[in-house]
Every structure is written in C-alpha cells, then in structure tokens.
XYZ file of C-alpha atoms in Angstrom:
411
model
C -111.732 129.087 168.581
C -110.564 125.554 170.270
C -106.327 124.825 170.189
C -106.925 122.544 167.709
C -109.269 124.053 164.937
C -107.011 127.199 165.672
C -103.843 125.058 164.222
C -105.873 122.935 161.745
C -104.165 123.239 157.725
C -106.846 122.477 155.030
C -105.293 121.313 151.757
C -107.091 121.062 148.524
C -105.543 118.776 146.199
C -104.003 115.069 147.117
C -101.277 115.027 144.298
C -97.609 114.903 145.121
C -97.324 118.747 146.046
C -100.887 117.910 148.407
C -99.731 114.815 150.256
C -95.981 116.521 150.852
C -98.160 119.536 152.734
C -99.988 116.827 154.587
C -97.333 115.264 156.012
C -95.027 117.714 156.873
C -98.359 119.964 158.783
C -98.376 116.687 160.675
C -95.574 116.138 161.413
C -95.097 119.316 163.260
C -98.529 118.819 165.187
C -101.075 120.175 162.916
C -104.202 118.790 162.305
C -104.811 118.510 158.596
C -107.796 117.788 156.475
C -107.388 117.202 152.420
C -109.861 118.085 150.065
C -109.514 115.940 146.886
C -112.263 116.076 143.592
C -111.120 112.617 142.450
C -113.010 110.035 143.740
C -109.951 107.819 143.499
C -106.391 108.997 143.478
C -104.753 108.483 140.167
C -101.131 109.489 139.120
C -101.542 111.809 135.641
C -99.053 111.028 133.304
C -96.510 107.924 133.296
C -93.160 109.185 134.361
C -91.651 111.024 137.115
C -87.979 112.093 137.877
C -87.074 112.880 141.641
C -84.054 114.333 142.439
C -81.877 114.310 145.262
C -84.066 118.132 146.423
C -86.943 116.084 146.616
C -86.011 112.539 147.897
C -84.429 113.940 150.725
C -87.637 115.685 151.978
C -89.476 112.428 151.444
C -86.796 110.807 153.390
C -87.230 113.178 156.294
C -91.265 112.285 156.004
C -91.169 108.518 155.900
C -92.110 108.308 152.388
C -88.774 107.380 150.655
C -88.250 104.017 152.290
C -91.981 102.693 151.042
C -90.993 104.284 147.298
C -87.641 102.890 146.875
C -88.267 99.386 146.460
C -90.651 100.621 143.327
C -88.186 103.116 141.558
C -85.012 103.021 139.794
C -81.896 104.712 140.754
C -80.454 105.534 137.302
C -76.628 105.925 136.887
C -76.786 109.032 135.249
C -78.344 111.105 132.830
C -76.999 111.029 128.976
C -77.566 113.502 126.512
C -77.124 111.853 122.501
C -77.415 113.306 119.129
C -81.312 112.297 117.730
C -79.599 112.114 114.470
C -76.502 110.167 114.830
C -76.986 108.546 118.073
C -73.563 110.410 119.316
C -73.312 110.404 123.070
C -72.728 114.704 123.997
C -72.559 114.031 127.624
C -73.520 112.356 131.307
C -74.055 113.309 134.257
C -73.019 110.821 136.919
C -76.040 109.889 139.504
C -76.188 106.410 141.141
C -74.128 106.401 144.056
C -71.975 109.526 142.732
C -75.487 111.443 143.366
C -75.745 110.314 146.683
C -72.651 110.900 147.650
C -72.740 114.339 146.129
C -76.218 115.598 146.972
C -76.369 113.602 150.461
C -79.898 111.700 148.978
C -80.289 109.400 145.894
C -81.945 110.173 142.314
C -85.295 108.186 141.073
C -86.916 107.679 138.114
C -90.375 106.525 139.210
C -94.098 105.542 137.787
C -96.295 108.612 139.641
C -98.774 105.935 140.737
C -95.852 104.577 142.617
C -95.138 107.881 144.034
C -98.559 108.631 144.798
C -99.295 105.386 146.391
C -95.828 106.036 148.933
C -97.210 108.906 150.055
C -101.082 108.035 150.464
C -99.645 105.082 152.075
C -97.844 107.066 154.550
C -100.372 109.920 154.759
C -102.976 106.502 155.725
C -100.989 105.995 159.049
C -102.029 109.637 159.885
C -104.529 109.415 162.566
C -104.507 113.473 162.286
C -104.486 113.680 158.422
C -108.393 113.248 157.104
C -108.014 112.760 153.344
C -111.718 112.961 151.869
C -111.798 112.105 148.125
C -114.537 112.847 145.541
C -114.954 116.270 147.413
C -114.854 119.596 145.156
C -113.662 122.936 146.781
C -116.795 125.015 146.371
C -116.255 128.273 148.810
C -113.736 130.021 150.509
C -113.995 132.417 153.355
C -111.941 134.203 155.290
C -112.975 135.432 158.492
C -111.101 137.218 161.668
C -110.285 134.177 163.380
C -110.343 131.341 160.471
C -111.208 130.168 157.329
C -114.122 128.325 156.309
C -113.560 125.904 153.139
C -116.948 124.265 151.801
C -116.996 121.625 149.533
C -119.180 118.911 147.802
C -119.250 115.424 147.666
C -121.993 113.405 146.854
C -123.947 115.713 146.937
C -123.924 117.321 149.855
C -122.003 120.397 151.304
C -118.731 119.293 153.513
C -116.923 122.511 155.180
C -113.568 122.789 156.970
C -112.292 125.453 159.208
C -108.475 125.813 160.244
C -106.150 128.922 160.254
C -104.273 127.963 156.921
C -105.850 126.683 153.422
C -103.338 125.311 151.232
C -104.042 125.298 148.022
C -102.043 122.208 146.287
C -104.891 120.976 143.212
C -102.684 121.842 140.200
C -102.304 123.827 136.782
C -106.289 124.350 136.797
C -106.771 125.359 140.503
C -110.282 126.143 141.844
C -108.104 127.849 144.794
C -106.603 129.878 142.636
C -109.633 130.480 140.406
C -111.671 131.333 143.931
C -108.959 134.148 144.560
C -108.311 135.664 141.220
C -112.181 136.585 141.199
C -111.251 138.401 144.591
C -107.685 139.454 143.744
C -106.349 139.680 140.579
C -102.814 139.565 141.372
C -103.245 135.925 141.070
C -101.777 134.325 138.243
C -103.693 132.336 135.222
C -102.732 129.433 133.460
C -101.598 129.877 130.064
C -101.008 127.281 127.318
C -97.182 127.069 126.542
C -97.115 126.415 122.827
C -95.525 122.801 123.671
C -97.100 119.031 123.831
C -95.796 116.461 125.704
C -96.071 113.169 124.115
C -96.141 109.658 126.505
C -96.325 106.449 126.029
C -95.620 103.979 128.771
C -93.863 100.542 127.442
C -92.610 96.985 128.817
C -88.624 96.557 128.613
C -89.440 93.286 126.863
C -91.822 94.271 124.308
C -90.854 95.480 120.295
C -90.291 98.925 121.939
C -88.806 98.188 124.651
C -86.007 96.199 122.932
C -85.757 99.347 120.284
C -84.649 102.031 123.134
C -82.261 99.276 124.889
C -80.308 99.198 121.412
C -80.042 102.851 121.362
C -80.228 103.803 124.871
C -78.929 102.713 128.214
C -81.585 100.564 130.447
C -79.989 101.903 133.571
C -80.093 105.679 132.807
C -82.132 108.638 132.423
C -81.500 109.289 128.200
C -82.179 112.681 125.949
C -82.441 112.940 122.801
C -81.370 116.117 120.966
C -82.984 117.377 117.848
C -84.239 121.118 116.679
C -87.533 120.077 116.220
C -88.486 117.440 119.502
C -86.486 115.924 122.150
C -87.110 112.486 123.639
C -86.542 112.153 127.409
C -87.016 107.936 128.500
C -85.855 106.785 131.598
C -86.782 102.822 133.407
C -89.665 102.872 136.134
C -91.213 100.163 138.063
C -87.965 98.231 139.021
C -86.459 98.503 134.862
C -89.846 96.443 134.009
C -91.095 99.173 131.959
C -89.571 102.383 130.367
C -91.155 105.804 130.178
C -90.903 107.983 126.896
C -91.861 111.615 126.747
C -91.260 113.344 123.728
C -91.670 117.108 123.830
C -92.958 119.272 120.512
C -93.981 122.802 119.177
C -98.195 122.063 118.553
C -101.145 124.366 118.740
C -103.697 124.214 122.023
C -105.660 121.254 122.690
C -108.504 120.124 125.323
C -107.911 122.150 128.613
C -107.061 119.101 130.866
C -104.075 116.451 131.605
C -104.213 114.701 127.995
C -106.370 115.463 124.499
C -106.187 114.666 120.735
C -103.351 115.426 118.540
C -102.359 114.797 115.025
C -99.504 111.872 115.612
C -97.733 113.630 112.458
C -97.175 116.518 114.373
C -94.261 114.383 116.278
C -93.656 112.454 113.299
C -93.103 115.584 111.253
C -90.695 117.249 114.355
C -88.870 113.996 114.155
C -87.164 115.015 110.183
C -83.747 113.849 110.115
C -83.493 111.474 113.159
C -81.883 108.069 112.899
C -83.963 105.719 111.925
C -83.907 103.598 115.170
C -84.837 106.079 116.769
C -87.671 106.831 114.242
C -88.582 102.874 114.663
C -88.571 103.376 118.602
C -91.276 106.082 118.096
C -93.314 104.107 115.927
C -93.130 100.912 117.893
C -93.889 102.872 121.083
C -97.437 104.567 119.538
C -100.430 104.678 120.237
C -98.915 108.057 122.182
C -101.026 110.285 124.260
C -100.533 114.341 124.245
C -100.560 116.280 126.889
C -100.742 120.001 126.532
C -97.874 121.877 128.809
C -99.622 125.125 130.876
C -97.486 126.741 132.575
C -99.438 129.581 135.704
C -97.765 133.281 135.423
C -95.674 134.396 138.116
C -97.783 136.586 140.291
C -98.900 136.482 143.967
C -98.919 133.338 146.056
C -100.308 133.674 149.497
C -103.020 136.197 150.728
C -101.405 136.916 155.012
C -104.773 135.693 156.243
C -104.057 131.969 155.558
C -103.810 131.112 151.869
C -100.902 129.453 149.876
C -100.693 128.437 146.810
C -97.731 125.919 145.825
C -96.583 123.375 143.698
C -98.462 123.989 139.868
C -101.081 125.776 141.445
C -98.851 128.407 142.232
C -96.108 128.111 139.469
C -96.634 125.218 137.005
C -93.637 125.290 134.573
C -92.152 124.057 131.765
C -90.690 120.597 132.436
C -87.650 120.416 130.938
C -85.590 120.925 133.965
C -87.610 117.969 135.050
C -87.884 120.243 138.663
C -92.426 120.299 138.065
C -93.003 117.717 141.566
C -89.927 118.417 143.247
C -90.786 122.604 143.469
C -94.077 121.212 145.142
C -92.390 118.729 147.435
C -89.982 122.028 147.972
C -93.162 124.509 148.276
C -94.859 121.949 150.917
C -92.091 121.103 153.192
C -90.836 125.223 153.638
C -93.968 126.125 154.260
C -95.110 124.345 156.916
C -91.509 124.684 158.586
C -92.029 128.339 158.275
C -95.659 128.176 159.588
C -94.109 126.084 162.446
C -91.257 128.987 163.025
C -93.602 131.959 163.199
C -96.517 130.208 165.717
C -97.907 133.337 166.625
C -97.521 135.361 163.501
C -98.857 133.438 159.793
C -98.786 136.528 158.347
C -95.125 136.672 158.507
C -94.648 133.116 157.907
C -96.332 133.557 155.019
C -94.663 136.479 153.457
C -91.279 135.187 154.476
C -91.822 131.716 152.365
C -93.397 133.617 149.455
C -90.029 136.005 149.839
C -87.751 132.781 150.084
C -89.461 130.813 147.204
C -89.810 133.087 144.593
C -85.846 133.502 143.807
C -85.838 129.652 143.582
C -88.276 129.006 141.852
C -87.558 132.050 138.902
C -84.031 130.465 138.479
C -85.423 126.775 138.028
C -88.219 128.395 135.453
C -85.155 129.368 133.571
C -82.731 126.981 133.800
C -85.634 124.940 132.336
C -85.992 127.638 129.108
C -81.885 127.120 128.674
C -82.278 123.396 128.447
C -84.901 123.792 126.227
C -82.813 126.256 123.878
C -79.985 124.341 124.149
C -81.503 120.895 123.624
C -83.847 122.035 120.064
C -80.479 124.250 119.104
C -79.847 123.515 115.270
C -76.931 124.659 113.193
C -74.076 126.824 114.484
C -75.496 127.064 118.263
C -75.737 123.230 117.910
C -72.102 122.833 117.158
C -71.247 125.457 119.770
C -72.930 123.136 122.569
C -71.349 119.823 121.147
C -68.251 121.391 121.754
C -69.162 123.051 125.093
C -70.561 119.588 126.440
C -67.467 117.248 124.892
C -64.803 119.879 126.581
C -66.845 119.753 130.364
C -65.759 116.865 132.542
C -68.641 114.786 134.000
C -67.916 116.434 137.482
C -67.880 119.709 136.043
C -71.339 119.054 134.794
C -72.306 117.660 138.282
C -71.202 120.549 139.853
C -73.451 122.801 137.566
C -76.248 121.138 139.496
C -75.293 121.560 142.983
C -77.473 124.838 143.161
C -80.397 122.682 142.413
C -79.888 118.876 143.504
C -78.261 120.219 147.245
C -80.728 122.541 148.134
C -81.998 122.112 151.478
C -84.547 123.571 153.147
C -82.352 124.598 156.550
C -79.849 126.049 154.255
C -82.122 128.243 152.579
C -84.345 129.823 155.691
C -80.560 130.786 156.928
C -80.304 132.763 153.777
C-alpha cells in the first residue's frame, strides 16, 4: 500500500462533527475523502450555540475568522421565570467569556456554520468532499479499509487506514457495524420534541421576545411543563426559538408532524407575553430528540464513530456540535501522536472521551431537572440561583467552556 493511501482518513458525513474531522486530518498531512448522502449541504435545524470548547478548535482550523462576521457574540445567558418574567440568573459571556475561557461564545444560524467550514474545507486541495454519495459497504482488510458508496448510480469506493464515521443520530456507519458487532449503540427516541421556529427581529414576533427578552443574549425560559431557549443569529437580524416538550414519537428523521397543542398545552400558566410570543412565532416545526446509547465507539482496525453518531444527546446543555467539534479535533491529534500504532490511538481517544462526554450527558439531565422543576424544588433553585454570584456561576462552567484538547491528552 502507497504512503499516501496508507495515511488516507475517509469520513462519512459533511455536518459540523464531519467537516471538523476533515480539517483537522488535513491539517496534520492526511489525505481525506468525505462521503456525504445529501446532494447539497444543508444545516438541519435553525439555531446553534458554540461555546468557547468549540470556537477555539475552529480558531485553531481557520474556520472561526470566516464565521464570526455571521454570528452573534451574546453577553450572557439569562435564565427568567416563564410565569412571571422574573430574571433567576446570568451568566456573563461577551468579553467576560473570552477573557475567561481564552475564545469567545456564538450564537449562530447552522447554515452559517456549515458554510464556514465547507468554505474552508473548499481551499483543501487534499480534502475531496463528494456529495449525493451514500455509504453502502464497509470492509476491513489487513492493510486498509475499503468504503463503497453510491452516487448516481454508480458504485464510488475509498480506501485509507481510518473511516470516520461523522453522519449523525441515524448512522449507516454505525448501522454497518452493529450488524457485525453489537456492542454498538442504537438510537433511541428520548420522550422529548424540540419545537423551532426561525423569526426576523423586526417582525410581530420578533418585537414580542425583545419586550420580554434581551436582543443581545442567549434567554431561558423556566416552566415545569416546556422551556424556551431563543438567542439572535445572523448578525441580531433574526432570533432563534426552540422550545423543548414531553410528546410521544414521531417520523424517524430531523423534523415531523405534531399536534401544536401539545406546546400550547405544556405552556399552562405562562405569562401571557410570553404565550403571545409563541403564538406570533407559529407555524413551529418539531423535531423529535434521539439520543444513541453509550456503548462502543471505535473497532482498533480503523473505525470511529463521533459526534451524534457516536453519542447524540439531549441538548439541553446545548454541548450536541461542540462534543463533535471535540470528538474530531482529539482524534485526529491522537491518530497523529501514535503514527505507527492506530490501534492505540484509537483506544486511547475512546478512553479519554468517554469521561467527558458521560459528565456533559448529565450535566445536560440536571439542567433539564432543574429548568421543568415545579413546586418546592422550584423554590429551592430560585433561591440557589438568586444567592450565586454571576462569577460563581461562571466558574461552574470552567470544566466545560476551558477544556482544551492539550490539557486533556496530559490527563
């Protein structure tokens, strides 16, 4: 096998998680062809938030200077009563982030974020992205690994010494390898719908959440039966509204049908502007939350899995893209520090993940508790979050927002 094939990385999947892997392979001298099954990339979903874990590894990769005139730096993040409007708390970001967590926080549209990094992934002579190509076969072989795929209609395959598999809750990859391993996880349906709608700051609705929200931050809405997360994107020109409930399955893809009165009905008791800011923001699209059990990740003769392909979560420590940004830039700086030995670069990022990754799955199930508490508990965490300084509540979040990848192969 030729120097080059022997260090070529095939990725399926050009989302965030994808694109990250792409770039960071190349950068440390890998060939790298991406398999994508969209014929076109297109962001799912509306809204992203992108912490300073994440921004910093697309400012190591080029990416965060082409994104930043696009997103918003919000100034913090406020938690508020649903019912009364009461501000509980904030979180301090703007410059305070950066010059906490050494990188700054966005609130982004994904197609902005996807277009940064297929932008930057387009100035790749050794990046090959191939769209409208399905991942069809994968074999594994003493020296390499063949990947087959389809687009229009005819058979495409790739051969390099690492697959990566980076194509999301529904993964073929991961499909492919469960029918040859079962210690690969499944994706499960979470019991929780995400509600988004998309809005201009100077429409009906967008005039609604500026008199009971801030333009410049990232705002939460506590109730016990929803929250409401909406935060500015594309420069403040629009804002993006997610409102998270209890529902029952739907279609088995990024968005489906749901009753609207199943978030009207979680929404009992809210103020009414808030009630008039859901209403004005409609028609809203669900999307059902899956979430991938937590079981094997690599196979040591070149497979990964990362980003939701590997652990799709719950998004409610808003932490879904930047694990995969995470996930893509470790492991190729792992691959990169064990040349001669994948096996062990691959068990050593699957050892050095995991931890992380378990503690953000339940930081995310606390915020979720603590944001849908009702009755005593919800007294109990007024009182907790009115007694915590701001910096106190920063400081919480230094585990998460200062992570660096350096830091953590030291470990």
């Amino acid at each position: 096998m030729s120097e080059t094939r022997s260090r070529q990385v095939v990725i399926a999947g050009a989302g965030i998680a994808g694109l990250t892997a792409a770039l960071a392979f190349a950068e440390r001298g890998h060939p790298v062809t991406v398999f994508e099954q969209a014929r076109q990339l297109e962001a799912a979903g509306a809204g992203i938030q992108l912490s300073p874990n994440a921004t910093r590894i697309l400012g190591q990769l080029g990416v965060l200077e082409r994104l930043l005139p696009h997103a918003v730096r919000p100034e913090a993040v406020v938690l508020k009563d649903a019912a009364a409007l009461r501000e509980l708390a904030r979180v301090p970001l703007g410059r305070a982030a950066e010059s906490r967590w050494g990188a700054p926080y966005l609130a982004a549209h994904r197609a902005d974020v996807q277009a940064a990094l297929t932008a930057q992934v387009a100035e790749r002579p050794d990046v090959e992205l191939v769209t409208g190509a399905r991942v069809t076969g994968v074999a594994t072989g003493p020296q390499d690994i063949a990947v087959t795929a389809e687009a229009d209609g005819r058979t495409i395959e790739a051969r390099g010494q690492l697959l990566v598999g980076a194509d999301g809750v529904w993964s073929s990859v991961r499909e492919k390898l469960a029918g040859k391993e079962p210690s690969f996880g499944k994706s499960r349906f979470s019991g929780e719908l995400a509600w988004r709608a998309t809005v201009a700051a100077e429409s009906a609705a967008g005039e609604a959440f500026a008199a009971i929200g801030a333009a410049d931050c990232v705002t939460t809405f506590l109730h016990p039966g929803f929250h409401l997360v909406a935060y500015p994107v594309s420069q403040g020109s629009a804002v993006n509204l997610a409102a998270f409930t209890r529902g029952e399955r739907i279609a088995e893809g990024w968005s489906g049908h749901a009753d609207p009165a199943i978030l009207s009905g979680a929404m009992r008791g809210t103020a009414p502007a808030l009630a008039r800011l859901v209403a004005l923001a409609g028609p809203w699209t669900a999307f059902p939350i899956h979430t991938v059990e937590q079981q094997r990740w690599t196979m040591p003769d070149g497979i990964a899995l990362i980003g939701d392909a590997a652990h799709a979560m719950t998004p409610f420590a808003a932490q879904g893209a930047a694990m995969g940004i995470e996930d893509a830039a470790m492991l190729a700086g792992l691959i990169a520090d064990f040349p001669a030995d994948l096996r062990q670069g691959l068990a050593t990022w699957e050892k050095l993940r995991r931890p992380r990754i378990e503690k953000v799955i339940r930081r995310g199930a606390l915020n979720r508790l603590a944001w849908h508490a009702r009755g005593p508990v919800a007294v109990a965490r007024n009182l907790v979050l009115a007694t915590r300084p701001a910096d106190k509540l920063a400081a919480d979040l230094d585990w998460l927002y200062g992570w660096e990848q350096r830091k953590a192969v030291r470990r």
